mmCIF file of C-alpha atoms and ligand atoms in Angstrom:
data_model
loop_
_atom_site.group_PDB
_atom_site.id
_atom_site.type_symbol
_atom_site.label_atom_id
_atom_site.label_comp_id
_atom_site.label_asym_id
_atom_site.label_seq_id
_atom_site.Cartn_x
_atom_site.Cartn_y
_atom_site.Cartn_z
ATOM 1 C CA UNK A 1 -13.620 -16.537 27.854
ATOM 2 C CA UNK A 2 -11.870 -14.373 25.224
ATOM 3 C CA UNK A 3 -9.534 -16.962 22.823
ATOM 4 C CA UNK A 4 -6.184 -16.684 23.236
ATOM 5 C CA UNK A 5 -4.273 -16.049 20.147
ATOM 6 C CA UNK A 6 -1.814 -19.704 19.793
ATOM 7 C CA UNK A 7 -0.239 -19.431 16.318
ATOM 8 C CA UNK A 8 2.750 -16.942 15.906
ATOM 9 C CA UNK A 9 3.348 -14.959 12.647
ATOM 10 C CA UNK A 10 6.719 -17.250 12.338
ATOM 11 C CA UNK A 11 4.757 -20.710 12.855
ATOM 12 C CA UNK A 12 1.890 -19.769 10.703
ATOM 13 C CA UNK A 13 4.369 -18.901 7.735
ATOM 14 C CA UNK A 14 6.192 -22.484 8.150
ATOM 15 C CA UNK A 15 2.468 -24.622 8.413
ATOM 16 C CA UNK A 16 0.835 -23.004 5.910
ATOM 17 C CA UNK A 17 3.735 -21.487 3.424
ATOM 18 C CA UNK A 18 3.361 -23.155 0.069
ATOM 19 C CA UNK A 19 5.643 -26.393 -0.257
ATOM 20 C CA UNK A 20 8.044 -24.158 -3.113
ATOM 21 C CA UNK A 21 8.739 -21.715 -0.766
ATOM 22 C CA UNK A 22 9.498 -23.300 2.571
ATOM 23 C CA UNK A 23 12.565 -21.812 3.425
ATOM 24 C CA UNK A 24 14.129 -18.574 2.263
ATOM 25 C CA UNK A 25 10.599 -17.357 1.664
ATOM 26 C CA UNK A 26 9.701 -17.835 5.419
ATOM 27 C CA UNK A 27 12.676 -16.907 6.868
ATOM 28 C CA UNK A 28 12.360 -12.945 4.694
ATOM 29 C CA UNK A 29 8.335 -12.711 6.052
ATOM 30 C CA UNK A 30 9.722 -13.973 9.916
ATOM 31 C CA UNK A 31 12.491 -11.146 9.139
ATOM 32 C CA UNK A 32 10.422 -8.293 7.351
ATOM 33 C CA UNK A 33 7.816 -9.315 11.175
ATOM 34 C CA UNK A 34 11.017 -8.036 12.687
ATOM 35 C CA UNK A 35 11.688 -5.233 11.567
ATOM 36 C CA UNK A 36 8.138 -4.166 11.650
ATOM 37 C CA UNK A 37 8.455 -4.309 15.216
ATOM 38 C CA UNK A 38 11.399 -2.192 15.415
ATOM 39 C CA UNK A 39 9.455 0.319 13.459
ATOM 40 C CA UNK A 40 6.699 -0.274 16.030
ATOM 41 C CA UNK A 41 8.974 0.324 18.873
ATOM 42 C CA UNK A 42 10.093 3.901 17.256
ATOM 43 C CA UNK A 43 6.659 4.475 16.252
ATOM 44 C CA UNK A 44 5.141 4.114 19.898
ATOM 45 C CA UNK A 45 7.497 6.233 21.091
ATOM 46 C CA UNK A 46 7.510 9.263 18.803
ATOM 47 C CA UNK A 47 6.313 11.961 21.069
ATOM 48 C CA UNK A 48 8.857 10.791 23.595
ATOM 49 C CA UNK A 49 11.783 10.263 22.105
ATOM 50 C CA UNK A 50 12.651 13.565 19.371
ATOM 51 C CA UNK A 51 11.869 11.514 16.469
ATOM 52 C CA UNK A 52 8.761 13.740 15.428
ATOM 53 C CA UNK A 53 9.475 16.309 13.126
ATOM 54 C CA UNK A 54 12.097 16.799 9.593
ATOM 55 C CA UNK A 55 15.614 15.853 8.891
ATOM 56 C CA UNK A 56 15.526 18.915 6.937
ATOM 57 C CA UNK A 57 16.090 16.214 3.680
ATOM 58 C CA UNK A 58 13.668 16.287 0.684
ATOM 59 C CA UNK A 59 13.284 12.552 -0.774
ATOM 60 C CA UNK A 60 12.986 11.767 -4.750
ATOM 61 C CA UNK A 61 9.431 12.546 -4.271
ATOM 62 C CA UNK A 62 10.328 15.987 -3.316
ATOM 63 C CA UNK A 63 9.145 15.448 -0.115
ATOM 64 C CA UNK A 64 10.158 16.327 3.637
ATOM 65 C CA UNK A 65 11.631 13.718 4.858
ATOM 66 C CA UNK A 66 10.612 12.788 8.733
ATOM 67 C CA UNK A 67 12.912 11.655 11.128
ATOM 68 C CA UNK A 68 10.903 8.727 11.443
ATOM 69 C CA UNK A 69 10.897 8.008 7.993
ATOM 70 C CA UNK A 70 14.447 7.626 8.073
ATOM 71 C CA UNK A 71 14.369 5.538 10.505
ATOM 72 C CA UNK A 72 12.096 2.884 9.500
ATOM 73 C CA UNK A 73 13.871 3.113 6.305
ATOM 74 C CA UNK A 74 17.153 2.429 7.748
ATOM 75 C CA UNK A 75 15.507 -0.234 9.898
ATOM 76 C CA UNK A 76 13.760 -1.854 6.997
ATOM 77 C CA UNK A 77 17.378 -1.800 5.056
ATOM 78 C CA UNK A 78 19.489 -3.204 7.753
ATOM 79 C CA UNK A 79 17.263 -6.032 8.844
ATOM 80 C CA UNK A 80 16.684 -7.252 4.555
ATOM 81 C CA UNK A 81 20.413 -7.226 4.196
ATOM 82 C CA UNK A 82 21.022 -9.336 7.210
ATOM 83 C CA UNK A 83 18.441 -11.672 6.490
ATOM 84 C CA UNK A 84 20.698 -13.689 3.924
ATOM 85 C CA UNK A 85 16.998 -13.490 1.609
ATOM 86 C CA UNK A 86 17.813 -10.574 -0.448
ATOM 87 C CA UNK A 87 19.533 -9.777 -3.266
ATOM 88 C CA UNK A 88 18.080 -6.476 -3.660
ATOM 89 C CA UNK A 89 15.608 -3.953 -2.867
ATOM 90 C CA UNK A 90 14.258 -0.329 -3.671
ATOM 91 C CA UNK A 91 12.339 1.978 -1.243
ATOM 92 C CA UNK A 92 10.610 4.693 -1.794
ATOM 93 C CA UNK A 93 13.127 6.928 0.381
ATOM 94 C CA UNK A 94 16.286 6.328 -1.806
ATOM 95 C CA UNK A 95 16.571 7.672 -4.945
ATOM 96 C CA UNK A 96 17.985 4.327 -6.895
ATOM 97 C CA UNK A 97 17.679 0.944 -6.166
ATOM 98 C CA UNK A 98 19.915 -1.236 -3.855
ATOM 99 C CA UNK A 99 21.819 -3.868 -4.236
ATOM 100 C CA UNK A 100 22.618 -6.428 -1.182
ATOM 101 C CA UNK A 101 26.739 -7.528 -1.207
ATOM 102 C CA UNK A 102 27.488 -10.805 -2.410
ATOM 103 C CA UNK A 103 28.352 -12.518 0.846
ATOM 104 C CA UNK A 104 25.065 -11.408 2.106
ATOM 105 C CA UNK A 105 22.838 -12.190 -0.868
ATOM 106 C CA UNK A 106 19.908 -14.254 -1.022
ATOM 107 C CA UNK A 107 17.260 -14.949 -3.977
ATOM 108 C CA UNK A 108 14.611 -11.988 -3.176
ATOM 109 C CA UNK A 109 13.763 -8.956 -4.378
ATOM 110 C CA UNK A 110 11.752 -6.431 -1.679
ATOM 111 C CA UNK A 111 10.351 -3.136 -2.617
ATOM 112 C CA UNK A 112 9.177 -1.326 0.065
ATOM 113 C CA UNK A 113 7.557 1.980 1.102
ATOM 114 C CA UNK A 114 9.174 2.103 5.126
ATOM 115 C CA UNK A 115 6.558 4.758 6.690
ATOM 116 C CA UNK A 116 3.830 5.350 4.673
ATOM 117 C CA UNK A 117 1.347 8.003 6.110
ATOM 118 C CA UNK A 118 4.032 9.515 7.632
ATOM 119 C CA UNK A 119 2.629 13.438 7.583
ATOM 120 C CA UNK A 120 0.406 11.975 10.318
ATOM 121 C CA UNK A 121 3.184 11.218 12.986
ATOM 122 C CA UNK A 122 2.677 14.395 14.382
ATOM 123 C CA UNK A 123 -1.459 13.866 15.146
ATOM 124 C CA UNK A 124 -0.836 10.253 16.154
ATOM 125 C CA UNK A 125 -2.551 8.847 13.548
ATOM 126 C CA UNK A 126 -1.970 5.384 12.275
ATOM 127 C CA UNK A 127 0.376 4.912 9.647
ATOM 128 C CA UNK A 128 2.268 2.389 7.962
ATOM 129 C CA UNK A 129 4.773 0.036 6.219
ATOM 130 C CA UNK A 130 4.328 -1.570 2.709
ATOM 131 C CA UNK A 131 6.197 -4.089 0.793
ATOM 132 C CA UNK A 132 6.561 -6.484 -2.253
ATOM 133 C CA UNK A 133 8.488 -9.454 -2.860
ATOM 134 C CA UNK A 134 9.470 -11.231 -6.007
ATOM 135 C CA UNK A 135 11.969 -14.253 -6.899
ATOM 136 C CA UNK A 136 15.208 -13.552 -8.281
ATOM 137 C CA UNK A 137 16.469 -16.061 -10.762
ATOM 138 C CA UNK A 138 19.348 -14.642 -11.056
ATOM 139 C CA UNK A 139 21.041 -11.678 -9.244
ATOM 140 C CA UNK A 140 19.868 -8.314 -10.421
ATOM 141 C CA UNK A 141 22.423 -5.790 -12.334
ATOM 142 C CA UNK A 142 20.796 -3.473 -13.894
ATOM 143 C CA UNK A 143 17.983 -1.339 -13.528
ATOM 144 C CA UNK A 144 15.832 -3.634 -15.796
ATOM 145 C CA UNK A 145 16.079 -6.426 -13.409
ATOM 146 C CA UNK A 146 14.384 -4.312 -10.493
ATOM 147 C CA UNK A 147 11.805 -3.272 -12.543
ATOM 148 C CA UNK A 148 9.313 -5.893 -12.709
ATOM 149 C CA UNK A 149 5.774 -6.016 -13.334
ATOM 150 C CA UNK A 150 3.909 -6.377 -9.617
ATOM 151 C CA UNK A 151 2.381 -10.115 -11.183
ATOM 152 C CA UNK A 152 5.287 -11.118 -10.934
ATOM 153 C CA UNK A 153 5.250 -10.815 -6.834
ATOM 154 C CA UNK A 154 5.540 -14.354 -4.641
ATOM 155 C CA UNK A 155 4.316 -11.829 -1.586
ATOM 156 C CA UNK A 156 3.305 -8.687 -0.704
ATOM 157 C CA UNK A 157 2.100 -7.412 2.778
ATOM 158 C CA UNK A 158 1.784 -4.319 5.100
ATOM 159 C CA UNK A 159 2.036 -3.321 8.750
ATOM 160 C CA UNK A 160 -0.049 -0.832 10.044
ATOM 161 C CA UNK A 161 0.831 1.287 13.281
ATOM 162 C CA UNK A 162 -2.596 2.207 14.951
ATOM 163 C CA UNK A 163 -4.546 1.349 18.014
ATOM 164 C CA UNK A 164 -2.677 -1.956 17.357
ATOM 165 C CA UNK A 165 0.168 -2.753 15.391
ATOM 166 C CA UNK A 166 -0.899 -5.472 12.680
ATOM 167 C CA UNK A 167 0.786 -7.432 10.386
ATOM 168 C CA UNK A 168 -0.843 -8.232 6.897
ATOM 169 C CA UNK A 169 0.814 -10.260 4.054
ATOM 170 C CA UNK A 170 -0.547 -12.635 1.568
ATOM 171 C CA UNK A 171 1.397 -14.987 -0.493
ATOM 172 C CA UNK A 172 -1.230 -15.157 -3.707
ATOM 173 C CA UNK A 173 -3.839 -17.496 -2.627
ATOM 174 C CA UNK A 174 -4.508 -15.934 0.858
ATOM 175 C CA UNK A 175 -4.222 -12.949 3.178
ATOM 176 C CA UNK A 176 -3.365 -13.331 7.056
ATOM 177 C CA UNK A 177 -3.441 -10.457 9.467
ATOM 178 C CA UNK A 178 -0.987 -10.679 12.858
ATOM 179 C CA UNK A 179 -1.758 -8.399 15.924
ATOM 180 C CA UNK A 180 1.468 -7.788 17.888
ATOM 181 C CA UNK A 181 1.177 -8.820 21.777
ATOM 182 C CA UNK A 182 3.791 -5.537 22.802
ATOM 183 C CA UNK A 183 4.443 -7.703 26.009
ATOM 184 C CA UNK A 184 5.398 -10.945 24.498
ATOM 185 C CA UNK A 185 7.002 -8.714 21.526
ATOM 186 C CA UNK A 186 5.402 -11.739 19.038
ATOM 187 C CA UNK A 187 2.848 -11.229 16.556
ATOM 188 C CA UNK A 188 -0.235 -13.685 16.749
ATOM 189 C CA UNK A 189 -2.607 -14.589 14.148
ATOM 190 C CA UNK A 190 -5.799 -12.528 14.482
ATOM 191 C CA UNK A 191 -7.790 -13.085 10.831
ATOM 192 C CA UNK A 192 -6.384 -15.786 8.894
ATOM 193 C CA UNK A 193 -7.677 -16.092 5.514
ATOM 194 C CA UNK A 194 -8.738 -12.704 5.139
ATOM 195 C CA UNK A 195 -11.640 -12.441 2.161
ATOM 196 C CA UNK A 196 -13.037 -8.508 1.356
ATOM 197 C CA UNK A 197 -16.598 -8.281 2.138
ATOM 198 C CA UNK A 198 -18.688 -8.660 -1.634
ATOM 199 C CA UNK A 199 -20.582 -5.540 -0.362
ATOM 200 C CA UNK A 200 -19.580 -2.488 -0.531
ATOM 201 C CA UNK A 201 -20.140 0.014 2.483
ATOM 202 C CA UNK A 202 -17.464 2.850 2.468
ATOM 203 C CA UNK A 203 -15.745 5.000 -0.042
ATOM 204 C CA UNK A 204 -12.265 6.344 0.346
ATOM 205 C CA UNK A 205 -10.791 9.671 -0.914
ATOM 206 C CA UNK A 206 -9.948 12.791 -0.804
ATOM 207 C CA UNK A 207 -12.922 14.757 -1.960
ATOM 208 C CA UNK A 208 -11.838 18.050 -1.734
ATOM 209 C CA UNK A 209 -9.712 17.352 -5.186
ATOM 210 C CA UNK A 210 -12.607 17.129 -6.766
ATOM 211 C CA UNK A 211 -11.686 19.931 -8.832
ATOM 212 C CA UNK A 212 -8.797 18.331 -10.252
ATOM 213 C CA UNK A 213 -11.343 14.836 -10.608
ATOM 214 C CA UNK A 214 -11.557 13.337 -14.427
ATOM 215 C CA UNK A 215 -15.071 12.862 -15.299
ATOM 216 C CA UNK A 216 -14.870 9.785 -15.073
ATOM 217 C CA UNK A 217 -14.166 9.957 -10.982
ATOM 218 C CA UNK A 218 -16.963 12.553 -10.589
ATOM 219 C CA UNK A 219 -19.408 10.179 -12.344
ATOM 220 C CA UNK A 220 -18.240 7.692 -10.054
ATOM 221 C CA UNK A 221 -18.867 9.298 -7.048
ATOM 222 C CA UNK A 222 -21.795 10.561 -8.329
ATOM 223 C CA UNK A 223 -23.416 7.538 -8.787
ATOM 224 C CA UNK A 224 -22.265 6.420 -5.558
ATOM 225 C CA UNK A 225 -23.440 8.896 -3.618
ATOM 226 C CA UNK A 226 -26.935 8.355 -5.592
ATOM 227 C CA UNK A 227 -26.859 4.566 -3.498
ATOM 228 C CA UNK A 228 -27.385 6.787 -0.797
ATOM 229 C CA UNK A 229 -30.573 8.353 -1.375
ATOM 230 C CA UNK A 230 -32.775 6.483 -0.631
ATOM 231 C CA UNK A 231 -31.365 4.404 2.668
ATOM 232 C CA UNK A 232 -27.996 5.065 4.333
ATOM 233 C CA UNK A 233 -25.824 2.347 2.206
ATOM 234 C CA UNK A 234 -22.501 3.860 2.124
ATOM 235 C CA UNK A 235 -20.163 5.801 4.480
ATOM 236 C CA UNK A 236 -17.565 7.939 3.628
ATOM 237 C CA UNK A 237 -13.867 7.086 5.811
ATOM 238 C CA UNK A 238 -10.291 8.784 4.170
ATOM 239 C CA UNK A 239 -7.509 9.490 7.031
ATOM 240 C CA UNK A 240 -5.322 10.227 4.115
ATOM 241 C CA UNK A 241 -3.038 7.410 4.457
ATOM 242 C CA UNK A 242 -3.068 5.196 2.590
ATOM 243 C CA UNK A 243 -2.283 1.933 4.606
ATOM 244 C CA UNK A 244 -4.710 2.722 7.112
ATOM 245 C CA UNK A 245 -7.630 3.502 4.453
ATOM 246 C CA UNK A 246 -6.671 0.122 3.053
ATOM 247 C CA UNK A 247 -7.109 -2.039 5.756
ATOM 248 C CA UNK A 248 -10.476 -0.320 7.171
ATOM 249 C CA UNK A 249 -11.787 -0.833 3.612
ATOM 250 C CA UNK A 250 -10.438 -5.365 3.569
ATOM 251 C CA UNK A 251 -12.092 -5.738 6.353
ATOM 252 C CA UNK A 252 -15.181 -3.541 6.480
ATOM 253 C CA UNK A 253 -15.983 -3.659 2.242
ATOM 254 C CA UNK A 254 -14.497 -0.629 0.935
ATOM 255 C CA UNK A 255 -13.020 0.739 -2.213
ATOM 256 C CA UNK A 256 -10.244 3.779 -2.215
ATOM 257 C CA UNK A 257 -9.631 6.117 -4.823
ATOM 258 C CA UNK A 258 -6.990 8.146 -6.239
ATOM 259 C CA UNK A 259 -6.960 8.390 -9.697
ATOM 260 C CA UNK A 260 -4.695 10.384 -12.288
ATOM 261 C CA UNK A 261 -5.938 14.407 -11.682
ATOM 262 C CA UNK A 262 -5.482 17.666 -13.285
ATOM 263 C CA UNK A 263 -3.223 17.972 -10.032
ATOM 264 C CA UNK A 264 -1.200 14.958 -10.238
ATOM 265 C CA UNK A 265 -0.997 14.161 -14.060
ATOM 266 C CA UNK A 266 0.241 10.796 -12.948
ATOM 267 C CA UNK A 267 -1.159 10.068 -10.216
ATOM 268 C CA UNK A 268 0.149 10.605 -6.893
ATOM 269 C CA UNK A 269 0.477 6.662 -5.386
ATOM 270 C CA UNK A 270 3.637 5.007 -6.435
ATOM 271 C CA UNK A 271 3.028 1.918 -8.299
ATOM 272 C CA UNK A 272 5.904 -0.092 -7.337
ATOM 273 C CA UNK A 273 5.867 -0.083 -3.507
ATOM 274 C CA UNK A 274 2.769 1.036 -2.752
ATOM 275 C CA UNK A 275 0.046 0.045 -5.564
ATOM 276 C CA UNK A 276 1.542 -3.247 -6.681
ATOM 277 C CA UNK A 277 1.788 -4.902 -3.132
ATOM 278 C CA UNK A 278 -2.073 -2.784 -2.067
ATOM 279 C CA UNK A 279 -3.679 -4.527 -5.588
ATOM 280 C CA UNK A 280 -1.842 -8.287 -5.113
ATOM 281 C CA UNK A 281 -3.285 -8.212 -1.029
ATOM 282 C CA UNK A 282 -6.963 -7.081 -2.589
ATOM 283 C CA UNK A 283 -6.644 -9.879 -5.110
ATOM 284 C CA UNK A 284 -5.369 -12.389 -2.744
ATOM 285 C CA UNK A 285 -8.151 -11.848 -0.470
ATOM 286 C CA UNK A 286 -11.323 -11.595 -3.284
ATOM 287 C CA UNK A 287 -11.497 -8.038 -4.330
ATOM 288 C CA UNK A 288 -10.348 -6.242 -7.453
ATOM 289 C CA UNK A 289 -7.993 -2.986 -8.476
ATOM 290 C CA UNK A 290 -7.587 -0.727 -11.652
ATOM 291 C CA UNK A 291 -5.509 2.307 -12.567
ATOM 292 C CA UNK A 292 -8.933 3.046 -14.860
ATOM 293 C CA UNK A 293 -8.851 -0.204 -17.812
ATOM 294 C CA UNK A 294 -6.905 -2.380 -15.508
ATOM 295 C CA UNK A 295 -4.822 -4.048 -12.713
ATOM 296 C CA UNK A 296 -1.853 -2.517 -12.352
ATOM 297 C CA UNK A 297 -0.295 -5.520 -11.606
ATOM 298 C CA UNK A 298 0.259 -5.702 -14.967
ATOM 299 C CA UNK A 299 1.503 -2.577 -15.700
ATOM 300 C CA UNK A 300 5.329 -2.486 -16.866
ATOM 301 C CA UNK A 301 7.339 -0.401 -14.684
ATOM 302 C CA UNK A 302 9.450 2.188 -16.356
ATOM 303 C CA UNK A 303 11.382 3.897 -13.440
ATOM 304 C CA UNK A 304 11.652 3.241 -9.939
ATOM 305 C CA UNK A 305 9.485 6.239 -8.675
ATOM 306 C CA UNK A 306 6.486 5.709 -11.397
ATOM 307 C CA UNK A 307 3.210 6.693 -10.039
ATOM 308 C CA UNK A 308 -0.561 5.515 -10.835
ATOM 309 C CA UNK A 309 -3.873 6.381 -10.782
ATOM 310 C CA UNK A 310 -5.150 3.615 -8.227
ATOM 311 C CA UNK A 311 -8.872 2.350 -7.271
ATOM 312 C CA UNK A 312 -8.548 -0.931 -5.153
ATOM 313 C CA UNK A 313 -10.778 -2.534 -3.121
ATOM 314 C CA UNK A 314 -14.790 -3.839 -3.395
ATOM 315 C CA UNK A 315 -14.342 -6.033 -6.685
ATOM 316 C CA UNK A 316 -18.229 -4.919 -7.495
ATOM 317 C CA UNK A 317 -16.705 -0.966 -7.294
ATOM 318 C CA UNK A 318 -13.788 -1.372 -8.887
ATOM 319 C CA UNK A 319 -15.838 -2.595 -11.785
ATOM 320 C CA UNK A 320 -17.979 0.131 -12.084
ATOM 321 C CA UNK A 321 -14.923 2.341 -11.989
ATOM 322 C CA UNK A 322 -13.864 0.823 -14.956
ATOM 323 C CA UNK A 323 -17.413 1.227 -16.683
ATOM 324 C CA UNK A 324 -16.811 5.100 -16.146
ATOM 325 C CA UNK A 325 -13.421 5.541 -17.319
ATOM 326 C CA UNK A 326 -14.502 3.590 -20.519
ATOM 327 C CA UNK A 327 -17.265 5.714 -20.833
ATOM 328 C CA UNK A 328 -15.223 8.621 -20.417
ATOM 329 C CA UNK A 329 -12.896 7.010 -22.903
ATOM 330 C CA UNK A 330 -16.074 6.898 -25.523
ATOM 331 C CA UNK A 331 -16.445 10.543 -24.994
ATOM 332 C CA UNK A 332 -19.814 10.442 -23.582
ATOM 333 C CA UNK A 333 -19.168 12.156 -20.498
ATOM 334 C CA UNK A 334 -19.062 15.822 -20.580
ATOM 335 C CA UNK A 335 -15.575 17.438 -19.344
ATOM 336 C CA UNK A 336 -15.608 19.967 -15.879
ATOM 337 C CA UNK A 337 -16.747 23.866 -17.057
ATOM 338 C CA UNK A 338 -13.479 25.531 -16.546
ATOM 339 C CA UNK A 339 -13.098 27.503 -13.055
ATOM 340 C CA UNK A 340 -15.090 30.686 -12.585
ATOM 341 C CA UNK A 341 -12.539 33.552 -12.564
ATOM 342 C CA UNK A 342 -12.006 35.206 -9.424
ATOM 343 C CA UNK A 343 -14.072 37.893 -8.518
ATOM 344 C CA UNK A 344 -13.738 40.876 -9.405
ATOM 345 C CA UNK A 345 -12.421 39.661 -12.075
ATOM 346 C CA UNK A 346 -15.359 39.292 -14.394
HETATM 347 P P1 P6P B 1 -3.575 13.598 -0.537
HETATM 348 C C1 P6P B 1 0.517 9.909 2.092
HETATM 349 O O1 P6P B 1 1.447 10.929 1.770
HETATM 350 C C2 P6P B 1 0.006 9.332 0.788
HETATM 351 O O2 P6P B 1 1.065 8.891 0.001
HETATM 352 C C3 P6P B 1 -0.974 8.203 1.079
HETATM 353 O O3 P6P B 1 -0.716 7.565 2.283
HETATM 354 C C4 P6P B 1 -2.308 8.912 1.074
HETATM 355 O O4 P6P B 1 -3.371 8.074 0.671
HETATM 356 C C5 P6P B 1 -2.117 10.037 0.064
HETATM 357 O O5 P6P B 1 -0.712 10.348 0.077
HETATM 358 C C6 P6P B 1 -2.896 11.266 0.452
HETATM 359 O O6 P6P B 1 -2.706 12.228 -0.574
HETATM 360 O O7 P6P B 1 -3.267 14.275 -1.858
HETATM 361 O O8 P6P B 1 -5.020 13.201 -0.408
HETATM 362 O O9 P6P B 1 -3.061 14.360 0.655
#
């Protein structure tokens, strides 16, 4: 007889939500579970409803904005300011930062990435929400006060919009996933205290920038690849967004890479609602992250938009990332042979 899921995301939060945080703190997760199924709702519904496609905007990150993207960003913005919990927030879809009005202001902080992934609406492929929360002594004026270093986070979570829709946040000492029931409209715990496998069995990224790779990546991937020759150890999964890659890899024993390229001098992930929140979940739940000499939790933000070189995931490969950036940092690795020319044009 299968179990029946008992705890909802909402009870869970209030039993096992650390005695400083009872409160506020629960009632912004309960909230942010809301709007996550709002998203869902859209999500589900994308080839039905015309949500598919582009506004015809281009974000800050010079990108094409999708009408769903809007949407979950408007979502995600409407439900935070209700809440009472926040006294501001920045997402990756507006260009500055947002402060909540004073009659509506709580002691929070969310950054947030509303529809990560989201170049895969069109093939159905699962994408995804990520956010970060930190404490707000005081309420936030300037620029400064929004830019804080991701250690600082009391939270940090995910939802991911695939064959389920899941709901992932950790609060620093553990990591609980949430499946949604779409008939009861509640999400029920389905892993609580979520711990990365030690092992490693699957590598995520894109490999055809290889080209654009620092020695240091290649000798990575080299070396894992070399696992494989002698028995099958290691797989290969990237869907190329990012959310989904990261959950495969917590609860399978993975490690994703992106790393600062000759393509993206730095980096393509953005640190503060995307790699902060990814690296504080890996922690919470046993694993490890670097941007190359270390977490980027502790890396101090200097705009709103800032990107990263990112490897997150297996604490065991996430170290021996490290070991070949230093290397590379020793000058002992040898750089790529510049392109061939064209041909025909020798
Ligand atoms: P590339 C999606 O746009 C995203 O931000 C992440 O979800 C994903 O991991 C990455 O970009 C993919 O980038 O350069 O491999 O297409």
């Amino acid at each position: 007889m299968p179990r029946v899921a008992q705890t909802t995301l909402t009870q869970h939060i209030l039993h096992n939500q650390p005695q400083r945080f009872r409160g506020a703190l629960s009632t912004l997760i309960t909230q942010i579970g809301v709007a996550a199924k709002m998203i869902a709702a859209q999500v589900r519904r994308a080839g039905i409803i015309e949500v598919w496609g582009e506004t015809g905007e281009v974000n800050v990150q010079g990108e094409e904005v999708q009408r769903l993207d809007r949407i979950a960003n408007d979502t995600f913005i409407s439900v935070l300011e209700q809440s009472g919990c926040v006294a501001a927030m920045a997402s990756e879809e507006e260009d500055d930062w947002l402060r909540v009005p004073a009659a509506l202001a709580g002691d929070y902080l969310v950054v947030f990435d509303p529809l990560d992934g989201s170049s895969n609406i069109d093939v159905s492929a699962s994408i995804g929400t990520i956010f970060g929360v930190y404490a707000c002594p005081s309420r936030p004026e300037r620029l400064e006060d929004v830019l804080r270093p991701g250690r600082d986070m009391v939270a940090a979570g995910y939802v991911i919009y695939g064959s389920s829709t899941v709901f992932v946040y950790a609060d620093g000492e553990r990591v609980d996933c949430f499946t949604l029931d779409p008939v009861v409209g509640e999400f029920f715990l389905s892993r609580p205290n979520l711990r990365i496998p030690d092992t490693l069995a699957m590598v995520s990224a894109n490999e055809l920038n290889e080209p654009y790779w620092p020695a240091w990546t290649r000798g990575l991937m080299g070396e894992l690849k070399e696992r494989n020759r002698a028995r099958r150890a290691l797989t290969g999964r990237h869907m190329g967004s990012l959310v989904a890659d990261f959950h495969r890899n917590l609860i399978k024993g993975g490690v994703f890479l992106y790393p600062v390229d000759s393509h993206n001098k730095r980096g393509k992930l953005r640190l503060l609602y995307e790699c902060n929140p990814l690296a504080f979940i890996a922690r919470a739940a046993g694993g490890a992250d670097t941007w190359g000499e270390g977490s980027v939790l502790d890396l101090a933000p200097e705009h709103l938009h800032q990107r990263t070189g990112f490897v997150v995931g297996v604490a065991e490969a996430v170290a021996r990332a490290e070991d070949w950036y230093a290397r590379e940092r020793r000058g002992e690795l040898a750089p790529l042979a510049p392109p061939a020319a064209p041909r025909g044009e020798r």
